[in-house]
């Protein structure tokens, strides 16, 4: 067997979490984490992994984004 059936041209690749987010969303996530919302709930809402939320919380990603409004 070959793996070519897995690489069908019409199959869209899932977006990575960082492509779904932008600085405004990251700032919103950070602000909501400070209010006590759970990583798991935010991850589901924003369509990213819990690890992506954790990375934002710890400043590993989107560290330069600031809350707006």
PDB file of N, CA, C and O in Angstrom:
ATOM      1  N   UNK A   1       0.830  -1.201   0.000  1.00  0.00           N
ATOM      2  CA  UNK A   1       0.000   0.000   0.000  1.00  0.00           C
ATOM      3  C   UNK A   1       0.862   1.249   0.000  1.00  0.00           C
ATOM      4  O   UNK A   1       1.976   1.236   0.506  1.00  0.00           O
ATOM      5  N   UNK A   2       0.295   2.314  -0.544  1.00  0.00           N
ATOM      6  CA  UNK A   2       1.015   3.578  -0.524  1.00  0.00           C
ATOM      7  C   UNK A   2       0.231   4.586   0.308  1.00  0.00           C
ATOM      8  O   UNK A   2      -0.949   4.401   0.603  1.00  0.00           O
ATOM      9  N   UNK A   3       0.891   5.641   0.646  1.00  0.00           N
ATOM     10  CA  UNK A   3       0.255   6.693   1.440  1.00  0.00           C
ATOM     11  C   UNK A   3      -0.392   7.755   0.559  1.00  0.00           C
ATOM     12  O   UNK A   3      -0.923   8.729   1.046  1.00  0.00           O
ATOM     13  N   UNK A   4      -0.390   7.542  -0.739  1.00  0.00           N
ATOM     14  CA  UNK A   4      -0.929   8.556  -1.649  1.00  0.00           C
ATOM     15  C   UNK A   4      -2.403   8.825  -1.410  1.00  0.00           C
ATOM     16  O   UNK A   4      -2.879   9.943  -1.619  1.00  0.00           O
ATOM     17  N   UNK A   5      -3.132   7.849  -0.941  1.00  0.00           N
ATOM     18  CA  UNK A   5      -4.550   8.062  -0.688  1.00  0.00           C
ATOM     19  C   UNK A   5      -4.768   9.052   0.455  1.00  0.00           C
ATOM     20  O   UNK A   5      -5.810   9.677   0.543  1.00  0.00           O
ATOM     21  N   UNK A   6      -3.781   9.215   1.309  1.00  0.00           N
ATOM     22  CA  UNK A   6      -3.882  10.188   2.400  1.00  0.00           C
ATOM     23  C   UNK A   6      -3.637  11.612   1.915  1.00  0.00           C
ATOM     24  O   UNK A   6      -4.022  12.566   2.568  1.00  0.00           O
ATOM     25  N   UNK A   7      -2.964  11.735   0.779  1.00  0.00           N
ATOM     26  CA  UNK A   7      -2.569  13.044   0.291  1.00  0.00           C
ATOM     27  C   UNK A   7      -3.421  13.486  -0.892  1.00  0.00           C
ATOM     28  O   UNK A   7      -2.924  14.020  -1.860  1.00  0.00           O
ATOM     29  N   UNK A   8      -4.703  13.264  -0.792  1.00  0.00           N
ATOM     30  CA  UNK A   8      -5.602  13.656  -1.877  1.00  0.00           C
ATOM     31  C   UNK A   8      -5.522  15.165  -2.073  1.00  0.00           C
ATOM     32  O   UNK A   8      -5.484  15.934  -1.116  1.00  0.00           O
ATOM     33  N   UNK A   9      -5.479  15.598  -3.317  1.00  0.00           N
ATOM     34  CA  UNK A   9      -5.313  17.019  -3.620  1.00  0.00           C
ATOM     35  C   UNK A   9      -6.476  17.866  -3.128  1.00  0.00           C
ATOM     36  O   UNK A   9      -6.307  19.032  -2.813  1.00  0.00           O
ATOM     37  N   UNK A  10      -7.646  17.296  -3.033  1.00  0.00           N
ATOM     38  CA  UNK A  10      -8.817  18.064  -2.631  1.00  0.00           C
ATOM     39  C   UNK A  10      -9.032  18.096  -1.122  1.00  0.00           C
ATOM     40  O   UNK A  10      -9.997  18.673  -0.647  1.00  0.00           O
ATOM     41  N   UNK A  11      -8.164  17.471  -0.369  1.00  0.00           N
ATOM     42  CA  UNK A  11      -8.306  17.447   1.081  1.00  0.00           C
ATOM     43  C   UNK A  11      -7.604  18.659   1.682  1.00  0.00           C
ATOM     44  O   UNK A  11      -6.387  18.782   1.578  1.00  0.00           O
ATOM     45  N   UNK A  12      -8.362  19.559   2.285  1.00  0.00           N
ATOM     46  CA  UNK A  12      -7.716  20.732   2.879  1.00  0.00           C
ATOM     47  C   UNK A  12      -6.930  20.359   4.127  1.00  0.00           C
ATOM     48  O   UNK A  12      -7.337  19.483   4.885  1.00  0.00           O
ATOM     49  N   UNK A  13      -5.808  21.007   4.286  1.00  0.00           N
ATOM     50  CA  UNK A  13      -5.004  20.786   5.483  1.00  0.00           C
ATOM     51  C   UNK A  13      -5.595  21.613   6.617  1.00  0.00           C
ATOM     52  O   UNK A  13      -6.015  22.747   6.408  1.00  0.00           O
ATOM     53  N   UNK A  14      -5.618  21.069   7.824  1.00  0.00           N
ATOM     54  CA  UNK A  14      -6.125  21.864   8.939  1.00  0.00           C
ATOM     55  C   UNK A  14      -5.168  23.011   9.241  1.00  0.00           C
ATOM     56  O   UNK A  14      -3.952  22.875   9.099  1.00  0.00           O
ATOM     57  N   UNK A  15      -5.720  24.137   9.618  1.00  0.00           N
ATOM     58  CA  UNK A  15      -4.880  25.289   9.956  1.00  0.00           C
ATOM     59  C   UNK A  15      -4.232  25.063  11.303  1.00  0.00           C
ATOM     60  O   UNK A  15      -4.816  24.474  12.192  1.00  0.00           O
ATOM     61  N   UNK A  16      -3.038  25.561  11.430  1.00  0.00           N
ATOM     62  CA  UNK A  16      -2.378  25.522  12.736  1.00  0.00           C
ATOM     63  C   UNK A  16      -2.992  26.594  13.614  1.00  0.00           C
ATOM     64  O   UNK A  16      -3.531  27.579  13.132  1.00  0.00           O
ATOM     65  N   UNK A  17      -2.899  26.387  14.929  1.00  0.00           N
ATOM     66  CA  UNK A  17      -3.518  27.314  15.868  1.00  0.00           C
ATOM     67  C   UNK A  17      -3.078  28.753  15.697  1.00  0.00           C
ATOM     68  O   UNK A  17      -3.892  29.670  15.764  1.00  0.00           O
ATOM     69  N   UNK A  18      -1.791  28.958  15.422  1.00  0.00           N
ATOM     70  CA  UNK A  18      -1.305  30.333  15.323  1.00  0.00           C
ATOM     71  C   UNK A  18      -1.863  31.031  14.100  1.00  0.00           C
ATOM     72  O   UNK A  18      -1.906  32.260  14.049  1.00  0.00           O
ATOM     73  N   UNK A  19      -2.324  30.285  13.104  1.00  0.00           N
ATOM     74  CA  UNK A  19      -2.922  30.902  11.927  1.00  0.00           C
ATOM     75  C   UNK A  19      -4.356  31.331  12.208  1.00  0.00           C
ATOM     76  O   UNK A  19      -4.890  32.181  11.519  1.00  0.00           O
ATOM     77  N   UNK A  20      -4.978  30.744  13.195  1.00  0.00           N
ATOM     78  CA  UNK A  20      -6.345  31.096  13.550  1.00  0.00           C
ATOM     79  C   UNK A  20      -6.394  32.320  14.448  1.00  0.00           C
ATOM     80  O   UNK A  20      -7.443  32.932  14.601  1.00  0.00           O
ATOM     81  N   UNK A  21      -5.272  32.636  15.058  1.00  0.00           N
ATOM     82  CA  UNK A  21      -5.231  33.749  16.004  1.00  0.00           C
ATOM     83  C   UNK A  21      -4.580  34.970  15.385  1.00  0.00           C
ATOM     84  O   UNK A  21      -3.892  34.882  14.380  1.00  0.00           O
ATOM     85  N   UNK A  22      -4.811  36.097  16.004  1.00  0.00           N
ATOM     86  CA  UNK A  22      -4.156  37.344  15.625  1.00  0.00           C
ATOM     87  C   UNK A  22      -3.856  38.078  16.927  1.00  0.00           C
ATOM     88  O   UNK A  22      -4.271  37.632  18.010  1.00  0.00           O
ATOM     89  N   UNK A  23      -3.128  39.187  16.886  1.00  0.00           N
ATOM     90  CA  UNK A  23      -2.771  39.877  18.133  1.00  0.00           C
ATOM     91  C   UNK A  23      -3.974  40.278  18.972  1.00  0.00           C
ATOM     92  O   UNK A  23      -3.939  40.197  20.206  1.00  0.00           O
ATOM     93  N   UNK A  24      -5.067  40.666  18.331  1.00  0.00           N
ATOM     94  CA  UNK A  24      -6.254  41.072  19.083  1.00  0.00           C
ATOM     95  C   UNK A  24      -6.882  39.880  19.822  1.00  0.00           C
ATOM     96  O   UNK A  24      -7.268  39.995  20.983  1.00  0.00           O
ATOM     97  N   UNK A  25      -6.959  38.743  19.151  1.00  0.00           N
ATOM     98  CA  UNK A  25      -7.517  37.555  19.792  1.00  0.00           C
ATOM     99  C   UNK A  25      -6.617  37.077  20.926  1.00  0.00           C
ATOM    100  O   UNK A  25      -7.098  36.662  21.977  1.00  0.00           O
ATOM    101  N   UNK A  26      -5.310  37.129  20.710  1.00  0.00           N
ATOM    102  CA  UNK A  26      -4.370  36.711  21.754  1.00  0.00           C
ATOM    103  C   UNK A  26      -4.502  37.607  22.981  1.00  0.00           C
ATOM    104  O   UNK A  26      -4.490  37.119  24.112  1.00  0.00           O
ATOM    105  N   UNK A  27      -4.661  38.894  22.765  1.00  0.00           N
ATOM    106  CA  UNK A  27      -4.838  39.824  23.879  1.00  0.00           C
ATOM    107  C   UNK A  27      -6.146  39.540  24.605  1.00  0.00           C
ATOM    108  O   UNK A  27      -6.209  39.590  25.841  1.00  0.00           O
ATOM    109  N   UNK A  28      -7.180  39.221  23.846  1.00  0.00           N
ATOM    110  CA  UNK A  28      -8.468  38.893  24.442  1.00  0.00           C
ATOM    111  C   UNK A  28      -8.357  37.614  25.276  1.00  0.00           C
ATOM    112  O   UNK A  28      -8.881  37.546  26.392  1.00  0.00           O
ATOM    113  N   UNK A  29      -7.658  36.622  24.760  1.00  0.00           N
ATOM    114  CA  UNK A  29      -7.446  35.379  25.502  1.00  0.00           C
ATOM    115  C   UNK A  29      -6.696  35.659  26.793  1.00  0.00           C
ATOM    116  O   UNK A  29      -7.067  35.186  27.870  1.00  0.00           O
ATOM    117  N   UNK A  30      -5.626  36.441  26.699  1.00  0.00           N
ATOM    118  CA  UNK A  30      -4.830  36.763  27.882  1.00  0.00           C
ATOM    119  C   UNK A  30      -5.680  37.467  28.948  1.00  0.00           C
ATOM    120  O   UNK A  30      -5.608  37.144  30.139  1.00  0.00           O
ATOM    121  N   UNK A  31      -6.502  38.410  28.515  1.00  0.00           N
ATOM    122  CA  UNK A  31      -7.350  39.142  29.453  1.00  0.00           C
ATOM    123  C   UNK A  31      -8.366  38.208  30.108  1.00  0.00           C
ATOM    124  O   UNK A  31      -8.609  38.290  31.322  1.00  0.00           O
ATOM    125  N   UNK A  32      -8.938  37.310  29.344  1.00  0.00           N
ATOM    126  CA  UNK A  32      -9.926  36.390  29.889  1.00  0.00           C
ATOM    127  C   UNK A  32      -9.295  35.349  30.808  1.00  0.00           C
ATOM    128  O   UNK A  32      -9.915  34.912  31.781  1.00  0.00           O
ATOM    129  N   UNK A  33      -8.044  34.980  30.532  1.00  0.00           N
ATOM    130  CA  UNK A  33      -7.329  34.089  31.445  1.00  0.00           C
ATOM    131  C   UNK A  33      -7.133  34.773  32.797  1.00  0.00           C
ATOM    132  O   UNK A  33      -7.276  34.141  33.841  1.00  0.00           O
ATOM    133  N   UNK A  34      -6.826  36.058  32.751  1.00  0.00           N
ATOM    134  CA  UNK A  34      -6.642  36.808  33.997  1.00  0.00           C
ATOM    135  C   UNK A  34      -7.928  36.895  34.808  1.00  0.00           C
ATOM    136  O   UNK A  34      -7.891  37.041  36.022  1.00  0.00           O
ATOM    137  N   UNK A  35      -9.056  36.800  34.124  1.00  0.00           N
ATOM    138  CA  UNK A  35     -10.352  36.826  34.807  1.00  0.00           C
ATOM    139  C   UNK A  35     -10.740  35.448  35.343  1.00  0.00           C
ATOM    140  O   UNK A  35     -11.767  35.298  35.986  1.00  0.00           O
ATOM    141  N   UNK A  36      -9.917  34.445  35.040  1.00  0.00           N
ATOM    142  CA  UNK A  36     -10.136  33.116  35.594  1.00  0.00           C
ATOM    143  C   UNK A  36     -10.754  32.099  34.664  1.00  0.00           C
ATOM    144  O   UNK A  36     -11.100  30.994  35.104  1.00  0.00           O
ATOM    145  N   UNK A  37     -10.907  32.434  33.391  1.00  0.00           N
ATOM    146  CA  UNK A  37     -11.469  31.451  32.465  1.00  0.00           C
ATOM    147  C   UNK A  37     -10.476  30.315  32.242  1.00  0.00           C
ATOM    148  O   UNK A  37      -9.268  30.513  32.309  1.00  0.00           O
ATOM    149  N   UNK A  38     -11.000  29.151  31.975  1.00  0.00           N
ATOM    150  CA  UNK A  38     -10.159  27.958  31.825  1.00  0.00           C
ATOM    151  C   UNK A  38      -9.575  27.847  30.427  1.00  0.00           C
ATOM    152  O   UNK A  38     -10.226  28.187  29.435  1.00  0.00           O
ATOM    153  N   UNK A  39      -8.338  27.345  30.361  1.00  0.00           N
ATOM    154  CA  UNK A  39      -7.664  27.121  29.083  1.00  0.00           C
ATOM    155  C   UNK A  39      -8.534  26.288  28.146  1.00  0.00           C
ATOM    156  O   UNK A  39      -8.678  26.606  26.965  1.00  0.00           O
ATOM    157  N   UNK A  40      -9.101  25.232  28.680  1.00  0.00           N
ATOM    158  CA  UNK A  40      -9.887  24.292  27.888  1.00  0.00           C
ATOM    159  C   UNK A  40     -11.077  24.994  27.222  1.00  0.00           C
ATOM    160  O   UNK A  40     -11.364  24.768  26.052  1.00  0.00           O
ATOM    161  N   UNK A  41     -11.764  25.842  27.974  1.00  0.00           N
ATOM    162  CA  UNK A  41     -12.929  26.539  27.437  1.00  0.00           C
ATOM    163  C   UNK A  41     -12.530  27.538  26.351  1.00  0.00           C
ATOM    164  O   UNK A  41     -13.191  27.645  25.318  1.00  0.00           O
ATOM    165  N   UNK A  42     -11.444  28.261  26.599  1.00  0.00           N
ATOM    166  CA  UNK A  42     -10.973  29.225  25.604  1.00  0.00           C
ATOM    167  C   UNK A  42     -10.478  28.525  24.348  1.00  0.00           C
ATOM    168  O   UNK A  42     -10.719  28.987  23.237  1.00  0.00           O
ATOM    169  N   UNK A  43      -9.801  27.402  24.529  1.00  0.00           N
ATOM    170  CA  UNK A  43      -9.294  26.645  23.379  1.00  0.00           C
ATOM    171  C   UNK A  43     -10.445  26.213  22.481  1.00  0.00           C
ATOM    172  O   UNK A  43     -10.379  26.355  21.254  1.00  0.00           O
ATOM    173  N   UNK A  44     -11.505  25.731  23.081  1.00  0.00           N
ATOM    174  CA  UNK A  44     -12.660  25.285  22.299  1.00  0.00           C
ATOM    175  C   UNK A  44     -13.303  26.464  21.576  1.00  0.00           C
ATOM    176  O   UNK A  44     -13.635  26.371  20.395  1.00  0.00           O
ATOM    177  N   UNK A  45     -13.468  27.578  22.272  1.00  0.00           N
ATOM    178  CA  UNK A  45     -14.095  28.749  21.680  1.00  0.00           C
ATOM    179  C   UNK A  45     -13.299  29.314  20.499  1.00  0.00           C
ATOM    180  O   UNK A  45     -13.864  29.702  19.478  1.00  0.00           O
ATOM    181  N   UNK A  46     -11.981  29.366  20.644  1.00  0.00           N
ATOM    182  CA  UNK A  46     -11.140  29.961  19.611  1.00  0.00           C
ATOM    183  C   UNK A  46     -10.646  28.942  18.574  1.00  0.00           C
ATOM    184  O   UNK A  46      -9.962  29.308  17.627  1.00  0.00           O
ATOM    185  N   UNK A  47     -10.971  27.668  18.768  1.00  0.00           N
ATOM    186  CA  UNK A  47     -10.591  26.651  17.794  1.00  0.00           C
ATOM    187  C   UNK A  47      -9.114  26.337  17.761  1.00  0.00           C
ATOM    188  O   UNK A  47      -8.555  26.054  16.701  1.00  0.00           O
ATOM    189  N   UNK A  48      -8.479  26.396  18.921  1.00  0.00           N
ATOM    190  CA  UNK A  48      -7.054  26.081  19.017  1.00  0.00           C
ATOM    191  C   UNK A  48      -6.862  25.034  20.114  1.00  0.00           C
ATOM    192  O   UNK A  48      -7.794  24.692  20.828  1.00  0.00           O
ATOM    193  N   UNK A  49      -5.657  24.569  20.266  1.00  0.00           N
ATOM    194  CA  UNK A  49      -5.379  23.563  21.289  1.00  0.00           C
ATOM    195  C   UNK A  49      -5.214  24.223  22.659  1.00  0.00           C
ATOM    196  O   UNK A  49      -4.956  25.421  22.772  1.00  0.00           O
ATOM    197  N   UNK A  50      -5.336  23.403  23.671  1.00  0.00           N
ATOM    198  CA  UNK A  50      -5.084  23.876  25.028  1.00  0.00           C
ATOM    199  C   UNK A  50      -3.641  24.334  25.172  1.00  0.00           C
ATOM    200  O   UNK A  50      -3.352  25.276  25.918  1.00  0.00           O
ATOM    201  N   UNK A  51      -2.742  23.686  24.444  1.00  0.00           N
ATOM    202  CA  UNK A  51      -1.330  24.077  24.478  1.00  0.00           C
ATOM    203  C   UNK A  51      -1.136  25.468  23.905  1.00  0.00           C
ATOM    204  O   UNK A  51      -0.327  26.247  24.407  1.00  0.00           O
ATOM    205  N   UNK A  52      -1.885  25.807  22.862  1.00  0.00           N
ATOM    206  CA  UNK A  52      -1.784  27.146  22.280  1.00  0.00           C
ATOM    207  C   UNK A  52      -2.208  28.201  23.300  1.00  0.00           C
ATOM    208  O   UNK A  52      -1.576  29.251  23.418  1.00  0.00           O
ATOM    209  N   UNK A  53      -3.259  27.904  24.048  1.00  0.00           N
ATOM    210  CA  UNK A  53      -3.721  28.832  25.086  1.00  0.00           C
ATOM    211  C   UNK A  53      -2.669  28.942  26.185  1.00  0.00           C
ATOM    212  O   UNK A  53      -2.346  30.034  26.654  1.00  0.00           O
ATOM    213  N   UNK A  54      -2.113  27.822  26.571  1.00  0.00           N
ATOM    214  CA  UNK A  54      -1.068  27.814  27.591  1.00  0.00           C
ATOM    215  C   UNK A  54       0.148  28.624  27.148  1.00  0.00           C
ATOM    216  O   UNK A  54       0.735  29.364  27.943  1.00  0.00           O
ATOM    217  N   UNK A  55       0.524  28.488  25.886  1.00  0.00           N
ATOM    218  CA  UNK A  55       1.672  29.237  25.356  1.00  0.00           C
ATOM    219  C   UNK A  55       1.413  30.748  25.396  1.00  0.00           C
ATOM    220  O   UNK A  55       2.319  31.527  25.687  1.00  0.00           O
ATOM    221  N   UNK A  56       0.190  31.144  25.127  1.00  0.00           N
ATOM    222  CA  UNK A  56      -0.157  32.567  25.223  1.00  0.00           C
ATOM    223  C   UNK A  56      -0.065  33.016  26.677  1.00  0.00           C
ATOM    224  O   UNK A  56       0.511  34.056  26.991  1.00  0.00           O
ATOM    225  N   UNK A  57      -0.609  32.207  27.565  1.00  0.00           N
ATOM    226  CA  UNK A  57      -0.610  32.524  28.998  1.00  0.00           C
ATOM    227  C   UNK A  57       0.812  32.692  29.543  1.00  0.00           C
ATOM    228  O   UNK A  57       1.091  33.602  30.329  1.00  0.00           O
ATOM    229  N   UNK A  58       1.715  31.839  29.087  1.00  0.00           N
ATOM    230  CA  UNK A  58       3.096  31.857  29.577  1.00  0.00           C
ATOM    231  C   UNK A  58       4.001  32.810  28.800  1.00  0.00           C
ATOM    232  O   UNK A  58       5.173  32.940  29.117  1.00  0.00           O
ATOM    233  N   UNK A  59       3.457  33.454  27.768  1.00  0.00           N
ATOM    234  CA  UNK A  59       4.236  34.413  26.999  1.00  0.00           C
ATOM    235  C   UNK A  59       5.150  33.793  25.963  1.00  0.00           C
ATOM    236  O   UNK A  59       6.039  34.451  25.438  1.00  0.00           O
ATOM    237  N   UNK A  60       4.934  32.528  25.642  1.00  0.00           N
ATOM    238  CA  UNK A  60       5.762  31.870  24.635  1.00  0.00           C
ATOM    239  C   UNK A  60       5.372  32.313  23.229  1.00  0.00           C
ATOM    240  O   UNK A  60       6.192  32.294  22.319  1.00  0.00           O
ATOM    241  N   UNK A  61       4.096  32.631  23.049  1.00  0.00           N
ATOM    242  CA  UNK A  61       3.612  33.122  21.755  1.00  0.00           C
ATOM    243  C   UNK A  61       2.752  34.340  22.003  1.00  0.00           C
ATOM    244  O   UNK A  61       2.178  34.521  23.068  1.00  0.00           O
ATOM    245  N   UNK A  62       2.702  35.225  21.016  1.00  0.00           N
ATOM    246  CA  UNK A  62       1.895  36.444  21.063  1.00  0.00           C
ATOM    247  C   UNK A  62       2.221  37.300  22.289  1.00  0.00           C
ATOM    248  O   UNK A  62       1.354  38.000  22.817  1.00  0.00           O
ATOM    249  N   UNK A  63       3.456  37.265  22.737  1.00  0.00           N
ATOM    250  CA  UNK A  63       3.849  37.995  23.935  1.00  0.00           C
ATOM    251  C   UNK A  63       3.741  39.516  23.747  1.00  0.00           C
ATOM    252  O   UNK A  63       3.549  40.249  24.719  1.00  0.00           O
ATOM    253  N   UNK A  64       3.851  39.979  22.512  1.00  0.00           N
ATOM    254  CA  UNK A  64       3.827  41.420  22.276  1.00  0.00           C
ATOM    255  C   UNK A  64       2.422  41.964  22.043  1.00  0.00           C
ATOM    256  O   UNK A  64       2.240  43.152  21.823  1.00  0.00           O
ATOM    257  N   UNK A  65       1.391  41.108  22.109  1.00  0.00           N
ATOM    258  CA  UNK A  65       0.026  41.585  21.924  1.00  0.00           C
ATOM    259  C   UNK A  65      -0.489  42.160  23.236  1.00  0.00           C
ATOM    260  O   UNK A  65      -0.203  41.667  24.314  1.00  0.00           O
ATOM    261  N   UNK A  66      -1.224  43.256  23.126  1.00  0.00           N
ATOM    262  CA  UNK A  66      -1.765  43.905  24.312  1.00  0.00           C
ATOM    263  C   UNK A  66      -3.272  44.005  24.190  1.00  0.00           C
ATOM    264  O   UNK A  66      -3.808  44.082  23.088  1.00  0.00           O
ATOM    265  N   UNK A  67      -3.978  43.978  25.312  1.00  0.00           N
ATOM    266  CA  UNK A  67      -5.435  44.071  25.253  1.00  0.00           C
ATOM    267  C   UNK A  67      -5.887  45.369  24.606  1.00  0.00           C
ATOM    268  O   UNK A  67      -5.286  46.416  24.807  1.00  0.00           O
ATOM    269  N   UNK A  68      -6.939  45.270  23.813  1.00  0.00           N
ATOM    270  CA  UNK A  68      -7.490  46.467  23.186  1.00  0.00           C
ATOM    271  C   UNK A  68      -8.843  46.769  23.804  1.00  0.00           C
ATOM    272  O   UNK A  68      -9.584  45.893  24.191  1.00  0.00           O
ATOM    273  N   UNK A  69      -9.162  48.061  23.878  1.00  0.00           N
ATOM    274  CA  UNK A  69     -10.451  48.467  24.385  1.00  0.00           C
ATOM    275  C   UNK A  69     -10.408  48.533  25.834  1.00  0.00           C
ATOM    276  O   UNK A  69     -10.963  48.486  26.744  1.00  0.00           O
TER     277      UNK A  69
END
